[in-house]
Amino acid sequence: MSEIFIGSLIRAELQRQERTTVWFAKKLGCNRTNAYKIFNRRSIDTDLLLRISRILNRNFFEVYYDLLAD
């Protein structure tokens, strides 16, 4: 099973949308430092991942679902 680095995927999506870390942190209700900590995570709590998915309008759970087919 390949390992997912979810923080990196979140950061990439934020950049793809041309959004700033400050914008992301504000939407998430945290400070910029905590947003950067999220970008460095290999795994993430499902409640937080759901919030992030809604903020960025992208289903990050798909990444994990796709691994089930492998």
mmCIF file of C-alpha atoms in Angstrom:
data_model
loop_
_atom_site.group_PDB
_atom_site.id
_atom_site.type_symbol
_atom_site.label_atom_id
_atom_site.label_comp_id
_atom_site.label_asym_id
_atom_site.label_seq_id
_atom_site.Cartn_x
_atom_site.Cartn_y
_atom_site.Cartn_z
ATOM 1 C CA MET A 1 0.000 0.000 0.000
ATOM 2 C CA SER A 2 1.419 3.387 -0.906
ATOM 3 C CA GLU A 3 1.629 6.020 1.765
ATOM 4 C CA ILE A 4 -0.362 9.221 1.382
ATOM 5 C CA PHE A 5 1.128 12.511 2.534
ATOM 6 C CA ILE A 6 -2.170 14.351 2.976
ATOM 7 C CA GLY A 7 -0.658 17.662 4.096
ATOM 8 C CA SER A 8 1.264 17.926 0.863
ATOM 9 C CA LEU A 9 -1.903 17.261 -1.146
ATOM 10 C CA ILE A 10 -3.777 19.957 0.772
ATOM 11 C CA ARG A 11 -0.985 22.467 0.155
ATOM 12 C CA ALA A 12 -0.901 21.584 -3.555
ATOM 13 C CA GLU A 13 -4.654 22.113 -3.849
ATOM 14 C CA LEU A 14 -4.399 25.456 -2.065
ATOM 15 C CA GLN A 15 -1.698 26.541 -4.517
ATOM 16 C CA ARG A 16 -3.692 25.242 -7.489
ATOM 17 C CA GLN A 17 -6.578 27.448 -6.386
ATOM 18 C CA GLU A 18 -4.139 30.361 -5.954
ATOM 19 C CA ARG A 19 -5.200 30.803 -2.328
ATOM 20 C CA THR A 20 -2.908 31.999 0.423
ATOM 21 C CA THR A 21 -2.084 30.247 3.663
ATOM 22 C CA VAL A 22 -3.530 33.250 5.510
ATOM 23 C CA TRP A 23 -6.842 32.798 3.654
ATOM 24 C CA PHE A 24 -6.827 29.069 4.451
ATOM 25 C CA ALA A 25 -6.050 29.633 8.124
ATOM 26 C CA LYS A 26 -8.821 32.216 8.429
ATOM 27 C CA LYS A 27 -11.369 29.878 6.843
ATOM 28 C CA LEU A 28 -10.212 27.052 9.089
ATOM 29 C CA GLY A 29 -10.329 29.244 12.201
ATOM 30 C CA CYS A 30 -6.679 28.859 13.149
ATOM 31 C CA ASN A 31 -3.476 30.831 12.813
ATOM 32 C CA ARG A 32 -1.000 30.622 9.955
ATOM 33 C CA THR A 33 1.456 28.562 12.018
ATOM 34 C CA ASN A 34 -1.143 25.840 12.555
ATOM 35 C CA ALA A 35 -1.986 25.854 8.843
ATOM 36 C CA TYR A 36 1.679 25.199 8.047
ATOM 37 C CA LYS A 37 1.647 22.335 10.566
ATOM 38 C CA ILE A 38 -1.275 20.799 8.638
ATOM 39 C CA PHE A 39 0.797 20.952 5.430
ATOM 40 C CA ASN A 40 3.494 18.874 7.146
ATOM 41 C CA ARG A 41 1.184 16.082 8.291
ATOM 42 C CA ARG A 42 1.207 12.568 6.891
ATOM 43 C CA SER A 43 -2.219 11.859 8.385
ATOM 44 C CA ILE A 44 -5.108 13.951 9.623
ATOM 45 C CA ASP A 45 -8.222 13.627 11.774
ATOM 46 C CA THR A 46 -11.318 12.886 9.695
ATOM 47 C CA ASP A 47 -13.315 15.805 11.124
ATOM 48 C CA LEU A 48 -10.540 18.203 10.177
ATOM 49 C CA LEU A 49 -10.183 16.613 6.747
ATOM 50 C CA LEU A 50 -13.914 17.071 6.174
ATOM 51 C CA ARG A 51 -13.671 20.761 7.092
ATOM 52 C CA ILE A 52 -10.694 21.209 4.772
ATOM 53 C CA SER A 53 -12.508 19.374 1.971
ATOM 54 C CA ARG A 54 -15.428 21.767 2.319
ATOM 55 C CA ILE A 55 -13.208 24.860 2.461
ATOM 56 C CA LEU A 56 -11.269 23.874 -0.652
ATOM 57 C CA ASN A 57 -14.267 22.264 -2.353
ATOM 58 C CA ARG A 58 -12.296 19.067 -2.969
ATOM 59 C CA ASN A 59 -12.977 15.598 -1.641
ATOM 60 C CA PHE A 60 -9.682 14.563 -0.072
ATOM 61 C CA PHE A 61 -11.278 11.290 1.060
ATOM 62 C CA GLU A 62 -11.124 10.141 -2.574
ATOM 63 C CA VAL A 63 -7.381 9.745 -2.225
ATOM 64 C CA TYR A 64 -7.870 7.114 0.459
ATOM 65 C CA TYR A 65 -10.799 5.486 -1.322
ATOM 66 C CA ASP A 66 -8.716 5.004 -4.452
ATOM 67 C CA LEU A 67 -6.233 2.954 -2.413
ATOM 68 C CA LEU A 68 -8.973 0.439 -1.619
ATOM 69 C CA ALA A 69 -9.151 -0.528 -5.295
ATOM 70 C CA ASP A 70 -5.425 -1.358 -5.423
#
